[in-house]
């Protein structure tokens, strides 16, 4: 096994990368790039001991001071952007600009969280009782488990960790077994920030590497009040009930089956650009990837031709090479699931353009992105396949288009391309898209950190990143202060003794 230079440039030593029993392969060429030591599940108890001790110290530190650690993390990420981005590309198969973009997303959420550390606001509420003041206060919640997926191996951790830290919570991170190297590199970067910070408690942020048994231990422990888990709907069906059973909280970011409606007045050139990036970026392995294209019948045939021509021009290959726009799927099983989905689409009446396995490209799991014209929203269209497959459906009326858009179990991201104000506002209204993200004249992927990220239905209902998503990481207390010399009861109750 040859250790890739990008790993050592990111601060990982050969001793960290060899001698273990967890093989890590690069989707670029399928070769093994590390063998890591896994965290024994028996050590989770000690990790929780450290996290609880850290919580007792960290929660008493003023939030702006906690924000200083996140500011330092942002500085270290800026300095290490190229190195960490290269590891994202090596381990997740993203093209170079997307790997760098993921690190930029980490930097951006650090900036957001630093400001947030001075804005953890509560309310002052009018009391019905004279001489009383009512208010709400927000307090740290406790150790937070962050379970992340391979496709955004570091950005999702940063969304959770930056907010958890300023809110007063320690973090235990369990990355996907497919992308632990980016996690290790990130912890090295965080270590530099912690050293500069100076007085952070031991165990404030911990990393555990391994399989589902580690996740199970964190998910079922009553010592973990909050579990943030990103992954498939299947995973969420396991995690959600187990956390709920012990009355814990969960932030679930699960599957997406995202659609774009293209109306008769749409700017088609702009729509084509948005469709291609949203559908084939990250080789279709974003939770917000475009998977369903719902096109007005007057435009359908012409738009499919434009897309087919655009798809034919896409450079496919090693994501590290300049000009490559489509890299590999994460592994051979993902490629097999893509091919099986295309076969099912054919069986359900679909006409497939593209989708062929690309042989001889660096040795990884490469395929041409596929456009599939479907006669109806069949079972395979309603199923999320984590691959660059775009199903195309036609519609006649906006109501029909919105019904198709909403007619799937998932509810993450959605969009409409239109220059008709009525269509745009209808799509954004209560009777429009039922997703957590609804856009006009931009694609469904590439969300900014300023807005809360997440979705409805089988997407899990969780919210991360911006807006008031911070509230999920804290506990709320309603306080009443009596500054009078009387003791009136609420609702006019009299209880004289």
XYZ file of C-alpha atoms in Angstrom:
497
model
C 0.000 0.000 0.000
C 1.359 3.383 -1.028
C 0.391 6.304 1.173
C -0.968 9.127 -0.947
C 0.996 12.382 -0.516
C -2.207 14.351 0.089
C -2.679 12.473 3.360
C 0.694 13.398 4.787
C 0.285 16.963 3.514
C -2.933 17.081 5.541
C -0.992 16.209 8.694
C -1.611 12.456 8.918
C 1.338 10.256 9.799
C 2.128 6.819 8.333
C 1.601 5.306 11.794
C -2.007 6.558 11.774
C -2.632 5.156 8.308
C -1.266 1.626 8.633
C -1.508 -1.434 10.830
C -5.239 -1.477 11.476
C -8.064 -3.733 10.308
C -10.346 -1.130 8.659
C -9.414 -0.826 4.960
C -10.047 2.528 3.296
C -10.155 2.691 -0.491
C -10.246 5.640 -2.848
C -13.180 5.697 -5.272
C -10.862 7.299 -7.818
C -9.126 4.024 -8.665
C -10.412 1.516 -6.122
C -7.031 1.107 -4.461
C -6.478 0.785 -0.733
C -5.061 4.000 0.725
C -5.080 3.201 4.457
C -5.737 0.524 7.054
C -6.994 2.188 10.205
C -7.267 1.144 13.813
C -10.938 1.065 14.813
C -12.264 2.352 18.110
C -13.381 -0.613 20.257
C -17.003 -0.281 21.274
C -15.854 -0.949 24.814
C -14.198 2.499 24.794
C -17.438 4.409 24.195
C -18.116 4.534 27.930
C -14.782 6.252 28.564
C -15.444 8.652 25.693
C -18.771 9.547 27.266
C -17.069 10.075 30.635
C -14.716 12.563 28.980
C -17.584 14.256 27.132
C -19.625 14.675 30.324
C -16.649 16.125 32.187
C -16.007 18.478 29.288
C -19.664 19.513 29.292
C -19.593 20.490 32.958
C -16.667 22.810 32.258
C -17.616 24.083 28.782
C -21.214 25.046 29.652
C -19.968 27.613 32.192
C -17.682 29.369 29.722
C -19.398 32.442 28.214
C -20.750 31.784 24.744
C -18.634 34.521 23.079
C -15.535 32.852 24.504
C -16.753 29.513 23.134
C -17.156 31.279 19.809
C -13.475 32.193 19.920
C -12.559 28.510 19.538
C -14.760 28.284 16.453
C -13.160 31.448 15.071
C -9.740 29.858 15.463
C -10.999 26.699 13.774
C -12.121 28.826 10.834
C -8.658 30.376 10.615
C -6.974 26.971 10.646
C -9.370 25.707 7.971
C -8.483 28.665 5.770
C -4.807 27.792 6.094
C -5.449 24.102 5.394
C -8.110 24.503 2.707
C -6.100 23.081 -0.185
C -4.734 20.164 1.842
C -8.089 19.139 3.318
C -9.877 19.642 -0.001
C -7.419 17.226 -1.620
C -8.256 14.592 0.980
C -11.981 15.082 0.324
C -11.303 14.465 -3.378
C -9.137 11.426 -2.667
C -11.577 9.793 -0.267
C -15.010 10.891 -1.559
C -14.152 11.175 -5.275
C -15.330 14.765 -5.651
C -13.810 16.916 -8.360
C -11.246 19.390 -7.049
C -13.530 22.429 -7.012
C -16.182 20.517 -5.065
C -13.617 19.265 -2.557
C -12.444 22.831 -2.013
C -16.054 23.997 -1.891
C -16.793 21.603 0.928
C -13.962 23.061 3.009
C -15.214 26.560 2.189
C -18.578 25.494 3.563
C -16.817 24.586 6.815
C -15.190 28.019 6.909
C -18.526 29.709 6.254
C -20.325 27.905 9.083
C -17.506 28.848 11.441
C -18.065 32.499 10.539
C -21.804 32.069 11.096
C -21.319 30.355 14.456
C -18.909 33.009 15.726
C -21.595 35.635 15.215
C -24.189 33.307 16.695
C -22.152 33.033 19.904
C -23.257 36.590 20.713
C -26.876 36.070 19.620
C -28.275 33.157 21.624
C -31.359 35.198 22.363
C -34.380 34.410 24.522
C -37.674 36.287 24.742
C -39.247 38.597 27.300
C -42.911 37.642 27.585
C -45.783 39.706 28.985
C -47.077 38.304 32.260
C -50.748 38.496 33.214
C -49.760 38.965 36.868
C -48.778 42.447 38.117
C -45.238 42.774 39.396
C -44.064 39.745 37.439
C -41.694 39.312 34.529
C -41.631 36.240 32.328
C -38.795 35.281 30.014
C -37.133 32.337 28.329
C -33.498 31.370 28.587
C -31.436 28.913 26.555
C -28.864 26.600 28.095
C -26.369 24.019 26.811
C -27.892 20.593 26.283
C -25.041 18.114 26.716
C -22.850 15.694 24.753
C -23.832 15.589 21.084
C -23.209 12.597 18.820
C -22.603 13.515 15.174
C -22.877 10.634 12.697
C -21.907 11.657 9.171
C -22.132 10.138 5.687
C -19.457 9.655 3.023
C -20.761 12.162 0.490
C -20.145 15.259 2.626
C -17.507 13.833 4.919
C -16.543 17.064 6.697
C -19.077 19.812 5.889
C -21.950 18.165 7.760
C -19.706 17.630 10.797
C -18.871 21.334 10.759
C -22.534 22.372 10.556
C -23.206 20.426 13.718
C -19.971 20.972 15.595
C -19.649 24.723 15.094
C -23.165 25.218 16.429
C -22.853 22.626 19.194
C -19.635 24.219 20.480
C -20.967 27.767 20.674
C -24.138 26.418 22.293
C -22.004 24.794 25.011
C -21.997 21.143 23.974
C -19.117 18.696 23.491
C -19.170 16.488 20.376
C -18.430 12.838 19.666
C -18.004 12.273 15.923
C -18.553 8.971 14.176
C -17.794 9.370 10.449
C -18.755 6.917 7.741
C -16.426 3.933 7.469
C -16.003 5.015 3.828
C -14.579 8.426 4.719
C -12.650 8.354 8.022
C -9.477 9.964 6.649
C -11.103 13.346 6.119
C -12.312 13.137 9.722
C -8.806 12.404 10.979
C -7.385 15.294 8.968
C -10.082 17.608 10.313
C -9.297 16.595 13.889
C -5.651 17.490 13.273
C -6.766 20.937 12.109
C -9.053 21.294 15.119
C -6.158 20.272 17.356
C -4.202 23.313 16.188
C -7.162 25.558 16.989
C -7.520 23.978 20.442
C -3.840 24.538 21.138
C -4.173 28.221 20.260
C -7.376 28.509 22.330
C -5.547 27.266 25.384
C -8.075 26.298 28.038
C -10.616 23.998 26.377
C -11.498 20.951 28.502
C -10.174 17.546 27.505
C -12.704 15.509 25.552
C -14.503 18.518 24.078
C -14.442 17.026 20.573
C -13.698 13.336 20.106
C -13.477 11.044 17.080
C -14.455 7.374 17.028
C -13.712 5.286 13.945
C -15.475 2.078 13.049
C -18.743 0.474 12.109
C -22.371 0.358 13.099
C -21.649 -0.950 16.594
C -20.163 2.429 17.537
C -23.181 4.257 16.165
C -25.466 1.878 18.046
C -23.668 2.596 21.316
C -24.018 6.354 20.869
C -27.598 6.220 19.632
C -28.826 4.082 22.530
C -26.924 5.814 25.342
C -29.076 7.996 27.627
C -25.883 9.974 28.269
C -26.154 11.457 24.755
C -29.096 13.895 24.800
C -28.749 14.788 21.103
C -27.901 12.599 18.114
C -27.431 14.241 14.719
C -27.391 11.555 12.032
C -26.996 12.006 8.294
C -27.567 9.123 5.901
C -30.205 7.003 4.251
C -33.852 6.755 5.202
C -33.150 3.146 6.145
C -30.591 4.349 8.667
C -33.023 6.951 9.993
C -35.683 4.302 10.595
C -33.200 2.613 12.924
C -31.788 5.689 14.645
C -34.975 7.704 15.155
C -36.983 5.151 17.168
C -33.995 4.184 19.303
C -33.318 7.777 20.307
C -37.017 8.453 20.861
C -37.378 5.329 22.994
C -35.054 6.857 25.586
C -36.629 10.337 25.156
C -33.533 11.767 23.504
C -33.484 14.245 20.649
C -32.450 13.501 17.112
C -31.639 15.660 14.105
C -32.200 13.387 11.116
C -30.969 14.374 7.650
C -32.017 11.490 5.416
C -32.941 10.765 1.807
C -33.913 13.204 -0.893
C -35.734 12.667 -4.187
C -35.533 16.199 -5.409
C -37.460 17.648 -8.335
C -37.350 20.627 -10.648
C -40.452 21.928 -12.387
C -39.736 23.681 -15.696
C -42.621 25.951 -16.652
C -43.565 27.284 -20.107
C -41.965 30.682 -19.406
C -38.663 29.317 -18.065
C -35.283 30.574 -19.226
C -34.210 27.271 -20.774
C -30.531 28.099 -21.105
C -30.341 28.863 -17.411
C -32.450 25.810 -16.592
C -30.117 23.519 -18.552
C -27.092 24.770 -16.645
C -28.873 24.280 -13.336
C -30.129 20.824 -14.304
C -26.736 19.516 -15.352
C -24.924 20.668 -12.224
C -27.694 19.566 -9.878
C -28.093 16.148 -11.494
C -24.486 15.146 -12.170
C -22.449 17.134 -9.626
C -20.749 14.812 -7.104
C -21.758 12.038 -9.534
C -25.343 12.384 -8.317
C -24.334 11.556 -4.749
C -25.684 14.602 -2.950
C -28.786 14.326 -0.796
C -29.947 17.410 -2.736
C -29.070 16.045 -6.201
C -31.717 16.600 -8.864
C -33.418 13.261 -9.531
C -36.753 14.203 -11.134
C -37.332 16.741 -13.922
C -40.987 17.711 -14.351
C -41.309 19.587 -17.647
C -44.256 21.269 -19.313
C -45.267 19.145 -22.313
C -44.683 22.046 -24.685
C -40.978 22.018 -23.743
C -40.319 18.405 -22.959
C -38.979 17.070 -26.254
C -36.741 20.058 -26.924
C -35.370 20.188 -23.383
C -34.463 16.487 -23.425
C -32.508 17.061 -26.652
C -30.620 19.991 -25.096
C -29.816 17.940 -22.024
C -28.703 14.921 -24.037
C -26.262 17.147 -25.944
C -24.973 18.692 -22.707
C -24.555 15.270 -21.086
C -22.632 13.977 -24.095
C -20.038 16.720 -23.623
C -19.345 16.019 -19.934
C -15.723 15.052 -19.181
C -15.723 11.903 -17.014
C -12.641 10.675 -15.188
C -10.136 11.213 -12.422
C -11.583 14.041 -10.314
C -8.111 15.424 -9.635
C -7.540 16.225 -13.292
C -8.301 19.689 -14.583
C -11.474 19.796 -16.659
C -13.115 16.710 -15.164
C -16.737 17.381 -14.236
C -17.960 13.875 -13.371
C -15.946 11.715 -11.002
C -16.619 8.218 -9.708
C -19.389 6.700 -7.692
C -18.209 5.844 -4.207
C -17.722 2.122 -4.903
C -18.673 -0.791 -7.138
C -21.874 -1.628 -5.191
C -23.094 1.928 -5.855
C -22.432 1.390 -9.572
C -24.350 -1.886 -9.457
C -27.319 -0.182 -7.774
C -27.314 2.454 -10.521
C -27.397 -0.201 -13.251
C -30.154 -2.120 -11.458
C -32.233 1.076 -11.200
C -31.846 1.719 -14.933
C -32.972 -1.841 -15.685
C -36.025 -1.364 -13.491
C -36.775 1.947 -15.209
C -36.708 0.200 -18.583
C -39.055 -2.452 -17.237
C -41.429 0.294 -16.083
C -41.537 1.862 -19.561
C -38.606 4.244 -19.413
C -36.361 5.277 -22.302
C -32.754 5.524 -21.092
C -30.185 7.898 -22.568
C -26.662 7.246 -21.260
C -25.953 5.465 -17.997
C -23.317 3.109 -19.413
C -20.433 1.913 -17.277
C -17.251 3.724 -18.299
C -14.482 1.143 -18.401
C -10.803 1.846 -18.053
C -11.079 5.210 -16.300
C -8.603 5.089 -13.408
C -10.042 1.762 -12.214
C -12.867 3.206 -10.119
C -16.654 2.953 -10.407
C -17.436 5.340 -13.271
C -20.650 5.689 -15.270
C -22.117 8.115 -17.749
C -24.907 10.163 -16.201
C -28.312 8.954 -17.369
C -31.443 10.753 -18.584
C -34.525 8.547 -18.364
C -37.802 9.569 -19.993
C -40.632 8.027 -17.990
C -44.309 7.654 -18.899
C -45.353 8.113 -15.251
C -43.973 8.505 -11.749
C -43.437 4.794 -11.199
C -41.960 2.931 -8.255
C -38.336 3.408 -9.338
C -38.905 7.144 -9.805
C -40.260 7.348 -6.255
C -37.129 5.588 -4.966
C -33.925 7.508 -4.306
C -30.965 5.959 -6.124
C -27.714 7.613 -5.062
C -26.359 7.970 -8.586
C -26.500 10.366 -11.581
C -29.930 9.307 -12.865
C -32.396 11.994 -13.946
C -35.988 10.912 -14.545
C -37.997 13.146 -16.891
C -41.776 13.500 -16.575
C -44.227 15.714 -18.431
C -47.122 17.816 -17.138
C -49.918 20.025 -18.470
C -51.041 22.134 -15.481
C -49.119 23.586 -12.546
C -51.355 21.734 -10.099
C -50.392 18.481 -11.810
C -46.695 19.400 -11.649
C -46.860 20.200 -7.933
C -48.714 16.947 -7.276
C -45.931 15.052 -9.049
C -43.306 17.040 -7.141
C -44.922 16.164 -3.800
C -45.900 12.623 -4.738
C -42.818 10.898 -3.312
C -41.987 9.803 0.242
C -39.020 12.169 0.540
C -39.221 15.925 1.087
C -35.796 17.552 1.092
C -35.268 20.014 -1.775
C -37.240 21.303 -4.751
C -37.301 24.101 -7.301
C -39.184 25.656 -10.173
C -37.900 27.498 -13.228
C -40.405 30.087 -14.338
C -40.703 33.780 -15.145
C -44.381 33.727 -14.176
C -44.819 35.408 -10.777
C -48.041 33.506 -10.098
C -46.355 30.155 -10.704
C -43.398 31.074 -8.510
C -45.534 32.246 -5.609
C -47.889 29.261 -5.914
C -44.889 26.928 -5.740
C -43.653 28.624 -2.541
C -47.097 28.779 -0.921
C -48.656 26.374 1.577
C -50.289 24.623 -1.376
C -46.989 24.322 -3.236
C -43.814 22.356 -2.563
C -43.897 20.237 0.593
C -40.101 20.183 0.932
C -37.845 21.794 3.502
C -36.090 23.684 0.694
C -38.010 25.328 -2.154
C -36.194 27.470 -4.726
C -37.137 29.597 -7.725
C -34.821 29.773 -10.752
C -31.959 27.939 -9.061
C -31.423 24.207 -8.718
C -32.170 22.122 -5.625
C -28.512 21.585 -4.625
C -25.802 23.902 -3.358
C -27.552 25.307 -0.287
C -25.916 28.196 1.572
C -25.181 27.909 5.275
C -27.302 30.936 6.240
C -30.573 29.037 5.908
C -31.698 26.061 7.958
C -30.965 22.871 6.026
C -33.256 19.842 6.128
C -36.505 18.368 4.909
C -39.831 16.771 5.678
C -41.452 13.324 5.452
C -38.866 10.553 5.043
C -36.096 13.151 4.980
C -36.499 13.140 8.750
C -37.583 16.664 9.736
C -34.172 17.739 11.055
C -32.639 21.174 10.563
C -28.943 22.031 10.620
C -26.716 24.983 9.790
C -28.298 28.453 9.641
C -31.368 30.391 10.728
C -32.510 29.212 14.184
C -31.268 25.626 13.818
C -29.110 26.356 16.899
C -32.140 25.857 19.116
C -31.962 22.090 18.563
C -28.608 22.075 20.388
C -29.921 23.810 23.520
C -32.589 23.379 26.168
C -35.181 26.080 26.752
C -36.295 27.263 30.195
C -39.293 29.513 30.800
C -38.666 31.742 33.826
C -41.051 33.877 35.879
C -39.722 36.459 38.325
C -42.014 37.967 40.967
C -40.684 41.366 42.026
C -43.881 42.388 43.889
C -44.850 41.819 47.531
C -47.921 39.759 46.568
C -48.433 36.237 45.253
C -51.248 36.332 42.656
C -51.931 33.082 40.823
C -52.387 32.775 37.078
C -55.788 32.346 35.448
C -57.434 34.097 38.427
C -57.121 31.057 40.684
C -57.609 31.849 44.410
C -56.012 29.654 47.056
C -55.983 31.621 50.301
C -54.564 30.039 53.439
